[in-house]
Amino acid sequence: MSHEKKETDTVLKLENLTMQFGGVIAVDNVSLEVGKGEILSLIGPNGAGKTTAFNMVTGVYAPTNGAIYYKGEKIVQNTPQGRMKKLYQGENADLYAGKRVIAPTPDKITKLGIARTFQNIRLFKSQTVFENILIAKHMRRTSNLFTATFRLNAKEEAQMRQESEELLRIMELEDVRDELATSLPYGKQRHLEIARALATKPELLLLDEPAAGMNPQETLELTQFIGRIRGEFGLTIFMIEHHMDLVMEISDRIHVLDFGKSIAEGKPDEVRNDPRVIEAYLGGAQDE
Amino acid sequence: MNKKNKLIWNVSLIVALLVLLFVLEQVMPSGSMLFTVLKKGAIYALVAVSMNLLNGFTGLFSLGQAGFMLLGAYTYAILTIPPESRASVYQYYDGGIIQFAIPVPLALIAGGLIAAGFAFLIGLPVLRLKSDYLAIATLGFAEIIRAVFQWDKLGPLTNGSNLLRSFPTFQSVLYPFIVSGICIALIVMLINSTYGRAFKAIRDDEIAAEAMGINLAHHKRLAFVISSFFAGVSGGLLAMYQTTIQASMFKSAMTYEILLIVVIGGIGSVTGSCISSFLFIACSEWWLRFLDNENFYIGSFHVPLLRAGFRKVVFAVVIMAMVLFYRQGIMGTKEFSVEALQNLFRKIFLRKSVKKAGDTHES
């Protein structure tokens, strides 16, 4: 069994992942691994394919080619099909040919224990802070339509509520419990979105630009916040971020994309000094 | 107010309402317009709430309600016509193919189940569509169903384009109230359950809901099937109220009426749908009737313009004004409750007393 240990230590593994929209290759043969308990940041200039990579992991898009593993189990796999067979310009065109196509919907991915937040905050607008979190508890229900309607699941319902209250307390959102989610200040909305993702009890958390639109003070708070929840919830975090302060401070490793291709990977210091990365992305930032 | 108190309040309100209806029925002449409004209003309240479950709470814009009501009404009628009257009802089709009758409550439920079954089948392809496209597809379905039921090859079952009649009807106004009440209570319980929360999440943001582990296809289908079930039950009730039915009754105009009730009541408010359904029926059947009377005098003044059908013109204008200037509807997304009423009174009362206090300070 010991030789399999390495496999389970890797929480998420992308393998030869390619996404082609029409004639445009958005993500080009990207492979990476996220280890247990690690924070891996995915960085790159605008249009480098970071969000597309995220959307493939979360089931929003099925990749054109490649496979994704979660805790050693294959969860996504595809090979160019139909019209794409002729159009495909990426690599490894035949690597997955003839293998089973696996393309789960986002809810199935979430059920496996992978939760996410969005680049542009997507809260349930007409619901309160508490209800936003409570909704995320729906997924782990054991009740069916009948038992839920006739309140035969009262015990479970009470537990869902209690867990949501608990989460509110941990996330320091208690004081705004009954306010509409959209009435919160921007930074708190981010917190709430992360809290809602945590309510699905994930092991892997995907954060899509969590610090977008935040000022330096809020970014600093978020940095500490992410570090704190990783410890408290035993999370593995895979995130996209533009704020270099945040990325360099918090990441265990950084993976850099440019025009859909992986150009570097390593510890923050290594990536910071990688000439290719400087050329593609950090050059401007270092001039400051 | 605690939970127990609330329950007592609600139960006593419902009992009071039923007693009031019972007394009214004993006191008033049975031909009174009030009863027409109450009966039809109760039936429309149910179908409006069922439409609200879909359009208001799940965010699926469907216009198939009339089609599902038709299925419920026909199922009810076909299953309850007594065997001895079948020969005269199905006079062109040798008495039809069904030669038995089942009890009324069972037939109502059967009507709901048939509507739900059709909804399930239609939902498989149609629920992949969004907003307007879904509306058009469901509207098309309702129209097709109406045409199919008038097809004379199906005559032995549906009596073709002829009337279905002689099935049991209700005498007391309490009957539609109780049946609708139970159904609406079920819908409310569903909306307040974890499934209802999932429906609202889908309405607010589909992508986020899916990312939170809510299976979109499954939950949309659930909402669609449940909504259609209750539309079917209300169709059965409508058949009882009308005493005769015919497929040509269930035009798309009927769906629009229900949609209007939902919009006027407030999209996403159950009590709003109920209140507006009674108002709507009262206006269209009763309060605006005088507009159709050509010889209407106030004192000795002959009111001009009035003639048969003018009621509908005024009604249309009222509705347009409503939609233009009062888009939230009567209730918005709020619900009527004893608690809210209490708060309202308290607010008015407190504001007055605060004002008084302010006045005395100034003087």
PDB file of C-alpha atoms in Angstrom, chain A residues 126, chain B residues 48 51-61 203 258-273 276 323 326-335:
ATOM      1  CA  SER A 126     -32.753  37.892  -2.318  1.00  0.00           C
TER       2      SER A 126
ATOM      3  CA  ALA B  48     -51.898  30.991  -9.171  1.00  0.00           C
ATOM      4  CA  MET B  51     -47.692  28.991 -11.032  1.00  0.00           C
ATOM      5  CA  ASN B  52     -45.922  31.162  -8.486  1.00  0.00           C
ATOM      6  CA  LEU B  53     -44.021  28.130  -7.228  1.00  0.00           C
ATOM      7  CA  LEU B  54     -42.573  27.783 -10.711  1.00  0.00           C
ATOM      8  CA  ASN B  55     -42.291  31.383 -11.922  1.00  0.00           C
ATOM      9  CA  GLY B  56     -41.769  33.179  -8.651  1.00  0.00           C
ATOM     10  CA  PHE B  57     -39.844  30.744  -6.501  1.00  0.00           C
ATOM     11  CA  THR B  58     -37.862  28.672  -8.990  1.00  0.00           C
ATOM     12  CA  GLY B  59     -37.503  31.333 -11.658  1.00  0.00           C
ATOM     13  CA  LEU B  60     -38.787  29.139 -14.472  1.00  0.00           C
ATOM     14  CA  PHE B  61     -40.981  31.207 -16.741  1.00  0.00           C
ATOM     15  CA  ARG B 203     -33.993  31.538  -9.051  1.00  0.00           C
ATOM     16  CA  ILE B 258     -53.297  33.366 -14.057  1.00  0.00           C
ATOM     17  CA  LEU B 259     -50.018  35.053 -14.894  1.00  0.00           C
ATOM     18  CA  LEU B 260     -51.680  38.417 -14.280  1.00  0.00           C
ATOM     19  CA  ILE B 261     -52.910  37.247 -10.903  1.00  0.00           C
ATOM     20  CA  VAL B 262     -49.385  36.181 -10.012  1.00  0.00           C
ATOM     21  CA  VAL B 263     -47.900  39.481 -11.197  1.00  0.00           C
ATOM     22  CA  ILE B 264     -50.531  41.595  -9.452  1.00  0.00           C
ATOM     23  CA  GLY B 265     -50.141  39.638  -6.237  1.00  0.00           C
ATOM     24  CA  GLY B 266     -46.382  39.861  -6.337  1.00  0.00           C
ATOM     25  CA  ILE B 267     -44.039  37.358  -7.928  1.00  0.00           C
ATOM     26  CA  GLY B 268     -42.697  35.256  -5.088  1.00  0.00           C
ATOM     27  CA  SER B 269     -45.514  35.802  -2.599  1.00  0.00           C
ATOM     28  CA  VAL B 270     -48.016  33.034  -1.853  1.00  0.00           C
ATOM     29  CA  THR B 271     -50.431  35.200   0.090  1.00  0.00           C
ATOM     30  CA  GLY B 272     -50.117  37.867  -2.607  1.00  0.00           C
ATOM     31  CA  SER B 273     -51.297  35.360  -5.207  1.00  0.00           C
ATOM     32  CA  SER B 276     -54.981  39.058  -5.924  1.00  0.00           C
ATOM     33  CA  VAL B 323     -47.941  46.754 -14.405  1.00  0.00           C
ATOM     34  CA  TYR B 326     -46.867  49.172  -9.413  1.00  0.00           C
ATOM     35  CA  ARG B 327     -44.570  46.510 -10.701  1.00  0.00           C
ATOM     36  CA  GLN B 328     -43.913  44.931  -7.323  1.00  0.00           C
ATOM     37  CA  GLY B 329     -47.524  43.845  -7.101  1.00  0.00           C
ATOM     38  CA  ILE B 330     -49.600  43.937  -3.950  1.00  0.00           C
ATOM     39  CA  MET B 331     -47.195  42.039  -1.733  1.00  0.00           C
ATOM     40  CA  GLY B 332     -43.861  42.108  -3.548  1.00  0.00           C
ATOM     41  CA  THR B 333     -42.029  39.090  -2.214  1.00  0.00           C
ATOM     42  CA  LYS B 334     -43.389  39.571   1.293  1.00  0.00           C
ATOM     43  CA  GLU B 335     -45.956  37.343   2.935  1.00  0.00           C
TER      44      GLU B 335
END
